[in-house]
Short mmCIF file of C-alpha atoms in Angstrom, two decimals:
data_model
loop_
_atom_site.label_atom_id
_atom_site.label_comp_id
_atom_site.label_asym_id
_atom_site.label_seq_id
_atom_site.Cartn_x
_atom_site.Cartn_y
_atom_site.Cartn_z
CA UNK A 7 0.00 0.00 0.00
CA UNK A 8 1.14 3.50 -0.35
CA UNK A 9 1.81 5.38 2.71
CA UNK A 10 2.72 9.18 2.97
CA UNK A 11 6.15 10.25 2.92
CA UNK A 12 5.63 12.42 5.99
CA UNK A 13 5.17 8.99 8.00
CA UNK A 14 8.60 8.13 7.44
CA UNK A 15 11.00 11.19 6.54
CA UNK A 16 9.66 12.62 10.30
CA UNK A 17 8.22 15.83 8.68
CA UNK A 18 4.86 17.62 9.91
CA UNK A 19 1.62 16.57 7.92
CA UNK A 20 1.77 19.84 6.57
CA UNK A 21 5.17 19.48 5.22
CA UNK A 22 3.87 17.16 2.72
CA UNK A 23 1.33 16.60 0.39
CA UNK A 24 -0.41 13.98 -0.10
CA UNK A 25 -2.03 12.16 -3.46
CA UNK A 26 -5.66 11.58 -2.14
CA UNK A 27 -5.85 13.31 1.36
CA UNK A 28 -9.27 11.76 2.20
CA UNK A 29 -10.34 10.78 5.58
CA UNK A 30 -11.59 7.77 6.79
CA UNK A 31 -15.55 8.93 6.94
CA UNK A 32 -15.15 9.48 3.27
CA UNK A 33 -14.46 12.72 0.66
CA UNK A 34 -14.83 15.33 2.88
CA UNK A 35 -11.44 16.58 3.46
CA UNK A 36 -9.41 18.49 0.76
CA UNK A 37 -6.46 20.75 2.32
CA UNK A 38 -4.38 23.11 0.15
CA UNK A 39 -3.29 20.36 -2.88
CA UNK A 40 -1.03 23.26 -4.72
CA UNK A 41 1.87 21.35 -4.44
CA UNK A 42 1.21 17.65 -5.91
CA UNK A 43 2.90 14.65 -4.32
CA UNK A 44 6.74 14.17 -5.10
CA UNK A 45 7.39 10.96 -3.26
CA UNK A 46 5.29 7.73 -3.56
CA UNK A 47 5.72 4.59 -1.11
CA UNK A 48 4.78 0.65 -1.57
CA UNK A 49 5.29 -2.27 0.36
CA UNK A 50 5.58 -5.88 -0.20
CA UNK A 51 5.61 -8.52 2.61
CA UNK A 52 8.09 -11.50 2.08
CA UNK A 53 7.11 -14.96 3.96
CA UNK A 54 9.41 -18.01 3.94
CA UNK A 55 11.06 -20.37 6.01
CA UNK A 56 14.64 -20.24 7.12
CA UNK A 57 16.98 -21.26 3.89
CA UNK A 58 14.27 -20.56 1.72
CA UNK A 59 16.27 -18.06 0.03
CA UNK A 60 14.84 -14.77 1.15
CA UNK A 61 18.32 -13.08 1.44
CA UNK A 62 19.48 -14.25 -1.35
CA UNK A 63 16.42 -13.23 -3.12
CA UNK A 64 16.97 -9.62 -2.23
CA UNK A 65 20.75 -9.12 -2.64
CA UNK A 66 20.02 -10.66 -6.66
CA UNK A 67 17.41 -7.83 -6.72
CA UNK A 68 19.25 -5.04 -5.83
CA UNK A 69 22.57 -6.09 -6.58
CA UNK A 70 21.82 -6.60 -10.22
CA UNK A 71 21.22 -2.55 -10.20
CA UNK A 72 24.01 -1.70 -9.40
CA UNK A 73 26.80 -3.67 -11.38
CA UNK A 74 28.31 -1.19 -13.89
CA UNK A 75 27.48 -2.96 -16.99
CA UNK A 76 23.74 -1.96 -16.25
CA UNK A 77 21.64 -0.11 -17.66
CA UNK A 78 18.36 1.50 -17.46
CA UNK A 79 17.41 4.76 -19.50
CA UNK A 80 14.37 5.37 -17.20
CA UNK A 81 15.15 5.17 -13.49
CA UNK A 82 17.91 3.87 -10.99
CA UNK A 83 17.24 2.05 -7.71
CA UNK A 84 18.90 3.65 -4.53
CA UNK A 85 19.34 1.79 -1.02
CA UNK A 86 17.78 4.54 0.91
CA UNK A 87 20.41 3.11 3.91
CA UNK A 88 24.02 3.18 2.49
CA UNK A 89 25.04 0.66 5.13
CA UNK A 90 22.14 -2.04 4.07
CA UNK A 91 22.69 -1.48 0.58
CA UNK A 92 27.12 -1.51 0.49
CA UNK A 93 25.83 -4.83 2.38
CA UNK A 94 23.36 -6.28 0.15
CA UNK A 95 26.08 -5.60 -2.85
CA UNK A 96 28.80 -7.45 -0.69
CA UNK A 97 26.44 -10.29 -0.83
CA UNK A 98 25.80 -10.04 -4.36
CA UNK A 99 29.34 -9.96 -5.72
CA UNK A 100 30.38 -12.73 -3.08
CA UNK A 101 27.73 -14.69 -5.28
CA UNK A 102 29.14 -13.68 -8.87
CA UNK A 103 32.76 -13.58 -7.71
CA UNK A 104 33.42 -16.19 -5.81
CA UNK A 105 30.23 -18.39 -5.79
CA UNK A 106 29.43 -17.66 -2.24
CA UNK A 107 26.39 -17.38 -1.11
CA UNK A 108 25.36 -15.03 2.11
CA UNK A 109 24.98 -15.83 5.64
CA UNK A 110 21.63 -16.23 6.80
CA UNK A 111 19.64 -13.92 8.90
CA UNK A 112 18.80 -15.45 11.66
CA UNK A 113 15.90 -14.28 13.98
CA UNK A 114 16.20 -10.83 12.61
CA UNK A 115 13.40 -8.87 10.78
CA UNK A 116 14.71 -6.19 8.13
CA UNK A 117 12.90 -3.91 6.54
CA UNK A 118 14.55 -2.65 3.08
CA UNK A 119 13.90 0.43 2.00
CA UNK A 120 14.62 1.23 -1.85
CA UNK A 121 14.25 4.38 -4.11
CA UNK A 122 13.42 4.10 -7.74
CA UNK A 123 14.43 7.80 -8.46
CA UNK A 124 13.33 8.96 -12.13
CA UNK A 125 15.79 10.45 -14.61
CA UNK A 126 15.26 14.43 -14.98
CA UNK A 127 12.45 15.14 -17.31
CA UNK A 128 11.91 17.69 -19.80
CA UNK A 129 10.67 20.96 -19.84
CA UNK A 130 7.29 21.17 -17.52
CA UNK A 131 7.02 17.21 -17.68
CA UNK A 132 9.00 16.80 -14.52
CA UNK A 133 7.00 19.39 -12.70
CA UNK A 134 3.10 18.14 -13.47
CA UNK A 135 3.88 14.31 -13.39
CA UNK A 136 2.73 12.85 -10.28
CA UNK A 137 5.62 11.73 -7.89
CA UNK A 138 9.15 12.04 -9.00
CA UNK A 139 10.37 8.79 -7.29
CA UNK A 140 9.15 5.76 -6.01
CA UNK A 141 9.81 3.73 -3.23
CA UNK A 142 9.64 0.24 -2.06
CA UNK A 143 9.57 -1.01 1.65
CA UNK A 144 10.81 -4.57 1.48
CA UNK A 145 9.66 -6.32 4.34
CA UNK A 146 11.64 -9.62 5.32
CA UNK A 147 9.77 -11.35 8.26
CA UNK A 148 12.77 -13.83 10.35
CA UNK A 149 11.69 -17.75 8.81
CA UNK A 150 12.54 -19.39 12.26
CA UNK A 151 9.53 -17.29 14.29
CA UNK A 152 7.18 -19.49 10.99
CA UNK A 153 9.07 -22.82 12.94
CA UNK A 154 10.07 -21.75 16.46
CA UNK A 155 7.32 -20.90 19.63
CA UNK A 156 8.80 -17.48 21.07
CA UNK A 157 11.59 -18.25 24.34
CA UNK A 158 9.60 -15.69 26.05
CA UNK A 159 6.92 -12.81 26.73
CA UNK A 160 9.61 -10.07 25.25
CA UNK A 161 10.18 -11.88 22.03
CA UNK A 162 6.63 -12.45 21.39
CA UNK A 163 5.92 -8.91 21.95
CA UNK A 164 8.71 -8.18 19.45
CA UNK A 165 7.04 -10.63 16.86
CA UNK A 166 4.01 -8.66 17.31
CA UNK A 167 5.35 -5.32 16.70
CA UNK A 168 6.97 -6.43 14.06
CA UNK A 169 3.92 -7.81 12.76
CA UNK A 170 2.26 -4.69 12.70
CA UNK A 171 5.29 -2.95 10.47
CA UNK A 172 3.81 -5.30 7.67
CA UNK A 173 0.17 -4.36 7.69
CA UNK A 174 0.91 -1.46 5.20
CA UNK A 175 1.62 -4.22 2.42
CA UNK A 176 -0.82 -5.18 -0.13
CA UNK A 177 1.00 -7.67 -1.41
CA UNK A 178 2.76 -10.91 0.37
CA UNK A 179 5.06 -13.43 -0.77
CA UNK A 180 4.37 -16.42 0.48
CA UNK A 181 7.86 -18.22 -0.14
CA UNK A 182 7.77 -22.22 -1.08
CA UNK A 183 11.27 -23.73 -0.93
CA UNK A 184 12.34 -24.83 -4.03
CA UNK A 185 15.27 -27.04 -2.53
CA UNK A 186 12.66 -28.59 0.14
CA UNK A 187 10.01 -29.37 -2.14
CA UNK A 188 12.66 -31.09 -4.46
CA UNK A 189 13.81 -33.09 -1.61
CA UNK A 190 10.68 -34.29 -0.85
CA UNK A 191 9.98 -35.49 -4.19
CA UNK A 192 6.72 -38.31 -4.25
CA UNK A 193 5.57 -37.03 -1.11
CA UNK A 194 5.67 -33.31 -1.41
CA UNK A 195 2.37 -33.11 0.41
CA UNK A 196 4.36 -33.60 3.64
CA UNK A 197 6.72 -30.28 2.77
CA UNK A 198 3.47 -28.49 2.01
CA UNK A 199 1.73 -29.38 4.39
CA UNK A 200 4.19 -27.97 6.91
CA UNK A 201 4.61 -24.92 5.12
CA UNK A 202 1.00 -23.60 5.47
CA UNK A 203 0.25 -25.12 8.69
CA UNK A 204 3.57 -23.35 10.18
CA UNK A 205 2.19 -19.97 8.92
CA UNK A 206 -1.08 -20.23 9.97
CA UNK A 207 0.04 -20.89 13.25
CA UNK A 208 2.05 -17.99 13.30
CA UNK A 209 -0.69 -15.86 12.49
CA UNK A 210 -2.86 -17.40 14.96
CA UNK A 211 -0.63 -16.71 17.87
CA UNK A 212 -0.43 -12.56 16.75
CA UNK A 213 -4.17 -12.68 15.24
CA UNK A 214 -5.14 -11.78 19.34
CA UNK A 215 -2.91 -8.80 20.00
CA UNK A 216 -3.78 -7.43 16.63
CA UNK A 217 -7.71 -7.51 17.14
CA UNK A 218 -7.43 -6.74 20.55
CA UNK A 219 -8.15 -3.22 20.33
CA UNK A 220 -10.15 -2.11 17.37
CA UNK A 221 -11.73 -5.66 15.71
CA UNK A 222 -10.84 -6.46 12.18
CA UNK A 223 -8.13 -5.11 10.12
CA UNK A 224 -8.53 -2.94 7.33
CA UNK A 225 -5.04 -2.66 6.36
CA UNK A 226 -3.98 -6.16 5.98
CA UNK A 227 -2.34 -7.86 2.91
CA UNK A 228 -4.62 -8.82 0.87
CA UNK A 229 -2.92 -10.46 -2.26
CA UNK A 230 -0.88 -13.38 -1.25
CA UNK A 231 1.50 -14.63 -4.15
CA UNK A 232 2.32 -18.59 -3.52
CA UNK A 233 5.85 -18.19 -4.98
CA UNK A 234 8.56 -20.54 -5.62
CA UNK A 235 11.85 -19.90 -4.69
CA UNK A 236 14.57 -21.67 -6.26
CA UNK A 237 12.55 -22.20 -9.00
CA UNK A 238 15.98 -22.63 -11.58
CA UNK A 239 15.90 -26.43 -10.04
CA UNK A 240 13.10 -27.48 -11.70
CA UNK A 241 14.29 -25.70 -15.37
CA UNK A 242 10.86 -27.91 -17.00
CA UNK A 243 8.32 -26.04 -14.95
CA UNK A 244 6.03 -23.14 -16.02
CA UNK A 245 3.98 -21.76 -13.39
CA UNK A 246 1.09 -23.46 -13.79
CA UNK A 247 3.16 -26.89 -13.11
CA UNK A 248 3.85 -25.41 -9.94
CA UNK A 249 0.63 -23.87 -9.02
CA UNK A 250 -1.22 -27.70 -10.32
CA UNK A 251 1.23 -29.32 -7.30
CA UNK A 252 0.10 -26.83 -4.89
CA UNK A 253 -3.34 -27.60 -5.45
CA UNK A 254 -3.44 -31.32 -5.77
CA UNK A 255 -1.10 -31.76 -2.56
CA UNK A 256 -2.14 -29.04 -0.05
CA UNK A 257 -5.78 -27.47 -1.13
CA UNK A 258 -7.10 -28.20 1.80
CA UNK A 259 -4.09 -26.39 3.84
CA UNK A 260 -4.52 -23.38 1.56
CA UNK A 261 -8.25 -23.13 2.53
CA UNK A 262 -7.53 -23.00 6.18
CA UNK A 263 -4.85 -20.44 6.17
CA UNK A 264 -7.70 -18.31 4.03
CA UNK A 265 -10.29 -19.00 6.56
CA UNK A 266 -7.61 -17.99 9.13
CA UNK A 267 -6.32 -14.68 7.51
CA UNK A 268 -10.29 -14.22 6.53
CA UNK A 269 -10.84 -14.36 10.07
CA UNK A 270 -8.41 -11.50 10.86
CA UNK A 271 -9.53 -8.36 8.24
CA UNK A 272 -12.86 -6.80 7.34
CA UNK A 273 -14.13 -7.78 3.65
CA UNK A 274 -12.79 -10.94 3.81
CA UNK A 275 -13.92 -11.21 -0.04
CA UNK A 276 -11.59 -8.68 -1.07
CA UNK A 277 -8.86 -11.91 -0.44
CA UNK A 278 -6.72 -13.68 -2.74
CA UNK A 279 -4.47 -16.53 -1.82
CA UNK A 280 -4.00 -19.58 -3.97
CA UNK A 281 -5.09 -17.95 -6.71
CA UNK A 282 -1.55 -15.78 -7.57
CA UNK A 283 1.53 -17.95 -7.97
CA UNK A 284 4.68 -17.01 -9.65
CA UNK A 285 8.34 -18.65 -10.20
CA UNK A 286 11.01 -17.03 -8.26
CA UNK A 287 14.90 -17.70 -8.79
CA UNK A 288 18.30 -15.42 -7.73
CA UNK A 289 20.54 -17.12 -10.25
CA UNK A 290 21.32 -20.27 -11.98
CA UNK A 291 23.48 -22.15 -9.11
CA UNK A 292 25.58 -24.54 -10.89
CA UNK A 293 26.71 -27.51 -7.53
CA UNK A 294 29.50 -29.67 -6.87
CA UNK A 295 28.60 -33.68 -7.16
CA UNK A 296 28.79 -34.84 -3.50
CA UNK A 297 27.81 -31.56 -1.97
CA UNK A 298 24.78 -28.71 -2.42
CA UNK A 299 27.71 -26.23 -2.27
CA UNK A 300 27.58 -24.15 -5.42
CA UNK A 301 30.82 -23.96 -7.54
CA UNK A 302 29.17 -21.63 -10.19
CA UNK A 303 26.65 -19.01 -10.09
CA UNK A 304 25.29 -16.95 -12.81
CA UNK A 305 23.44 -14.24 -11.60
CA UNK A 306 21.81 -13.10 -15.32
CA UNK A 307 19.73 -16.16 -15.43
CA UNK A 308 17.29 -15.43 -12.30
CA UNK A 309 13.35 -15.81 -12.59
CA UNK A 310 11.39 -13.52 -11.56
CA UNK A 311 12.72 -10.65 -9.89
CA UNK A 312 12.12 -7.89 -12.42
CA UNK A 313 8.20 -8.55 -11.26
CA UNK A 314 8.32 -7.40 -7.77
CA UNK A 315 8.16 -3.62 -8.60
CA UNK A 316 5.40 -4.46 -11.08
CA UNK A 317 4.02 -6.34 -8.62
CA UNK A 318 4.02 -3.97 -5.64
CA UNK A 319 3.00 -1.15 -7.49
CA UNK A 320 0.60 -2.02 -10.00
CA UNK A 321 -0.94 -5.86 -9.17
CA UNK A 322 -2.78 -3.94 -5.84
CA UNK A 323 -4.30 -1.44 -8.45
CA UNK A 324 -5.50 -4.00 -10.92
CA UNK A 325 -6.98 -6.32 -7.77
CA UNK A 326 -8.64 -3.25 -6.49
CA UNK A 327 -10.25 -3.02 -10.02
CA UNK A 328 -11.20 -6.36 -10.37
CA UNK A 329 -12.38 -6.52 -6.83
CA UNK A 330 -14.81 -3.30 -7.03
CA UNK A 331 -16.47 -4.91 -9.99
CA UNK A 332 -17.13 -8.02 -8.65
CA UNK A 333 -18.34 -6.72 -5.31
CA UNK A 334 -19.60 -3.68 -3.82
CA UNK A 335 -16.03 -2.92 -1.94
CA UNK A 336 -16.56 -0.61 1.17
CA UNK A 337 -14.45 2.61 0.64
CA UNK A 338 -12.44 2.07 3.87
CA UNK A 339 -11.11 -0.86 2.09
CA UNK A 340 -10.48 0.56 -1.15
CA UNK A 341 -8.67 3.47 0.43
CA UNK A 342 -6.45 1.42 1.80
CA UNK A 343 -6.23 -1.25 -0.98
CA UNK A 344 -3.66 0.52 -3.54
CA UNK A 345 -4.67 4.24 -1.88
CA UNK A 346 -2.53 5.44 -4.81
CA UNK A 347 -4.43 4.13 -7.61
CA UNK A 348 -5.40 7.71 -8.47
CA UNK A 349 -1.64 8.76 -8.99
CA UNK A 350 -0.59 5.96 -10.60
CA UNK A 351 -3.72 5.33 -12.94
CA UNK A 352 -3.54 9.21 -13.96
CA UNK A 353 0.62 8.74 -14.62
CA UNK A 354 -0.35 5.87 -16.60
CA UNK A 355 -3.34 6.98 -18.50
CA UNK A 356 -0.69 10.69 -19.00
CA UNK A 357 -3.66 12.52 -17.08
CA UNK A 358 -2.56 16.03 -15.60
CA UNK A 359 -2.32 15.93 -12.24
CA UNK A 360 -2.59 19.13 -11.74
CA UNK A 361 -6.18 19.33 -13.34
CA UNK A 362 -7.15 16.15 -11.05
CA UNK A 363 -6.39 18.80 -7.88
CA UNK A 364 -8.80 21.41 -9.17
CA UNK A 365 -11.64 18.84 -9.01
CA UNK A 366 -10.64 17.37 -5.79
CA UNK A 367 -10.81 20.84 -4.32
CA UNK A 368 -13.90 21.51 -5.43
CA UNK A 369 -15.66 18.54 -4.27
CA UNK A 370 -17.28 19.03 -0.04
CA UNK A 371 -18.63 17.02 2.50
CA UNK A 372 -22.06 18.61 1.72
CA UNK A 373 -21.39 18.76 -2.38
CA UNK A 374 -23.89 16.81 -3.82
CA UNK A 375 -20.99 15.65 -6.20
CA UNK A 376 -18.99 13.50 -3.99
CA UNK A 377 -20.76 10.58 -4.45
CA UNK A 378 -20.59 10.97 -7.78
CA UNK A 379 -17.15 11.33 -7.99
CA UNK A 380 -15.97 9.12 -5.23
CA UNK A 381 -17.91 6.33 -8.05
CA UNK A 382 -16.91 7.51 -11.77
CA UNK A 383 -13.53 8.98 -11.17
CA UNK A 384 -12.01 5.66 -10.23
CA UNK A 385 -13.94 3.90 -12.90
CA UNK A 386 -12.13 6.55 -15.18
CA UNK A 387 -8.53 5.42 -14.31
CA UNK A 388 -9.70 1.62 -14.40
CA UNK A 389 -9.26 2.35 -17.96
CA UNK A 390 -5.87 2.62 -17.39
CA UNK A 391 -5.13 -0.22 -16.14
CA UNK A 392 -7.02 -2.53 -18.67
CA UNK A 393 -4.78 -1.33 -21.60
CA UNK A 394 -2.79 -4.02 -22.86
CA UNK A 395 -1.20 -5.19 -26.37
CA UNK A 396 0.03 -3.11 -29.39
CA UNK A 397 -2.06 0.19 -27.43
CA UNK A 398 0.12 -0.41 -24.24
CA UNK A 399 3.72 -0.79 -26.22
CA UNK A 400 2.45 2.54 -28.11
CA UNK A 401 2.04 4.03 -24.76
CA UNK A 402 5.43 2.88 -23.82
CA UNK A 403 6.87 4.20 -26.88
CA UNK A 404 4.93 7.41 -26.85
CA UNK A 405 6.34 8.28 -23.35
CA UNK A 406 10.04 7.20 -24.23
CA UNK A 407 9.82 9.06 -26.65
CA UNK A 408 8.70 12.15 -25.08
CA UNK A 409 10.87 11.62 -22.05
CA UNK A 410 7.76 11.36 -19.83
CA UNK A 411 10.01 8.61 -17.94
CA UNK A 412 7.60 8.72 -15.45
CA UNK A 413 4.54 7.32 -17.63
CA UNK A 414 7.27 5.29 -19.10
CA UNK A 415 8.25 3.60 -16.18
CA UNK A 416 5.23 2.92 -15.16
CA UNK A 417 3.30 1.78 -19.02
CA UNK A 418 6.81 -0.83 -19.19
CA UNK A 419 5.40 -2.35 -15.79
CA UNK A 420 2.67 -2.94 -16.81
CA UNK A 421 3.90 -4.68 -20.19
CA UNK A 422 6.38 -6.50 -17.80
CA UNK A 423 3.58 -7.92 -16.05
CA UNK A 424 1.76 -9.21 -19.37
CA UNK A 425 4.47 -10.77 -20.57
CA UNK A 426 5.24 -12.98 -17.40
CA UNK A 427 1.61 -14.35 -17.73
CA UNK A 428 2.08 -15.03 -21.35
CA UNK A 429 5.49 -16.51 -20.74
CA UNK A 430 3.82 -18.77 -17.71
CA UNK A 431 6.39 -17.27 -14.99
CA UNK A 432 4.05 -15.45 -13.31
CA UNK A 433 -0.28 -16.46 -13.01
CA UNK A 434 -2.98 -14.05 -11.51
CA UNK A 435 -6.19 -13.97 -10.61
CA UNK A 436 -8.90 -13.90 -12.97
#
């Protein structure tokens, strides 16, 4: 989900502007808007049990970025920490250089935080786009609290704090171990099994605390992606392989940790899980004979990766379109499902922002237009979102173009995402 920038760079409300400044009884707040957003924030949750590859999986991502033989003539990604990233990078040429794969991190939850900072646009392009620069909070949740009961009353408390720092995510990785499954081969239902009953468990034993005071959540992740990790051992899979094993061996598990997370947020039909699956791999890990030790990895052949910032910022728009056709979706729960669709869908669609402002400003808590508005406009920049094929690539094209690296960016997303489900790496709800 998108949060405001003043929540984390420690500024004063006022300080910053927000995309869509409405409050939670609805469109009746508008404060000065003259100054449109600059800074937009997603998160992504990231599940998995210990050695399932998580920190591999994230020093591949961003490590990738940064290697001087790449290139990318729309944006570059930034470790917002220079510690976390000079580590991540450590990690990533130990893999290249010397085949060496990095320590795991155990017990300890990290947070990433990542800019994808635009290049400088052109004439008054860079000042009515949007949000210059986008960021992603990575969130890595510690595998062994998924296997181990906390040692005391202080560590669950920490697990349930820590909890909470993931609620702003609408999207979840739900990690299955690639290496695991593989070793379990015949009886994989035993593997799977574990997995989902481990992480239902977990949730049970913070699902009190986090109800405790105000009932169901409204900000919870709602789009869990059952992802394979490691996925470059099984080089004869497409997704749907995976996604048919799932299914046939642990449907029934699936169900229960959707009855359990159903349990825990408000509109439990705005819910996917077991319905998104995607293949996930770092690098092609080349192993000695007698030993899982690598001897060889090539970091260019990974699976995968280049979805998660299509996936974090543009899957939770899409869902929330899907999701307000099919159902009549309560607008606490849409504000907080992608709560920057507006930005992004106007970016996409090349809307002015600026005009978008004007009609915000007009619109009261005693206009008569509200409800009007609060209904069409988002059913205006659904449009947006549902453009695919040779109209999307001329978008893409358009905007390259033009140097509106912005709508750029966000248009080659969106073709990103398309071509995963055509090329069976990546399979969504429908």
């Amino acid at each position: 989900m998108t949060r405001d920038y003043a929540t984390f760079s420690g500024l004063a409300p006022a300080e910053v502007h927000t995309s869509l400044p409405i409050a939670s009884d609805g469109w009746d707040r508008f404060p000065d808007m003259a100054k449109h957003p600059r800074i937009r924030q997603q998160n992504i949750a990231v599940f998995g049990e210990s050695g399932s590859g998580k920190t591999v999986l994230v020093s591949s991502f961003y490590g990738r970025t940064q290697e001087g033989s790449h290139k990318n003539d729309l944006w570059d990604l930034v470790a917002d920490k220079g510690g976390q990233g000079n580590r991540l990078y450590q990690n990533y040429l130990g893999m290249r250089d010397s085949a060496k794969t990095p320590m795991t991190n155990h017990f300890l939850n990290t947070t990433y935080d990542f800019s994808v900072k635009l290049k400088a646009g052109e004439g008054d392009e860079e000042k009515s786009r949007p949000f210059d620069e986008l960021r992603l909070a990575w969130h890595d949740y510690p595998g062994e609290w998924f296997q181990d009961d906390p040692s005391s009353e202080e560590e669950n408390l920490h697990r349930i704090d820590t909890f909470r720092t993931l609620l702003s995510s609408d999207v979840a990785l739900l990690l299955v171990d690639g290496q695991k499954l593989l070793d379990h081969r015949g009886e994989e239902e035993r593997y799977l099994k574990s997995v989902f009953h481990n992480f239902r468990q977990a949730l049970v034993r913070v699902k009190g605390p986090l109800l405790s005071e105000d009932g169901p959540l409204i900000e919870f992740p709602r789009i869990w992606i059952l992802s394979l990790s490691k996925a470059d051992l099984f080089p004869d899979w497409d997704v749907n392989t995976f996604r048919d094993l799932v299914i046939l061996k642990a449907a029934d598990d699936i169900e229960h940790l959707r009855s359990t997370i159903a349990g825990m947020i408000v509109t439990p039909d705005a819910l996917s899980i077991g319905e998104d699956f995607m293949l996930l791999s770092s690098a092609k890990f080349a192993l000695k004979a007698d030993s899982a030790e690598p001897v060889e990895i090539d970091l260019k052949q990974r699976i995968g990766l280049d979805l998660i910032l299509p996936i974090a910022s543009l899957l939770p728009l899409e869902r929330r379109v899907l999701w307000e056709e099919r159902m009549k979706l309560p607008w606490k729960v849409a504000d907080t499902l992608a709560d920057g669709a507006d930005v992004i869908a106007a970016a996409m669609a090349g809307v002015k922002f600026t005009g978008f402002e004007k009609l915000l400003r007009r619109v009261t808590k005693n206009d008569a237009q509200a409800a009007f508005v609060a209904k069409v406009l988002p059913a205006a920049f659904a449009a947006a979102i549902k453009i695919v094929g040779p109209k999307l690539k001329e978008m893409n094209e358009d905007a390259r173009a033009k140097h509106l690296y912005l709508r750029a960016m966000l248009t080659q997303f969106k073709i990103d995402l398309d071509q995963a489900v055509t090329e069976n790496v990546f399979r969504k709800q429908k």
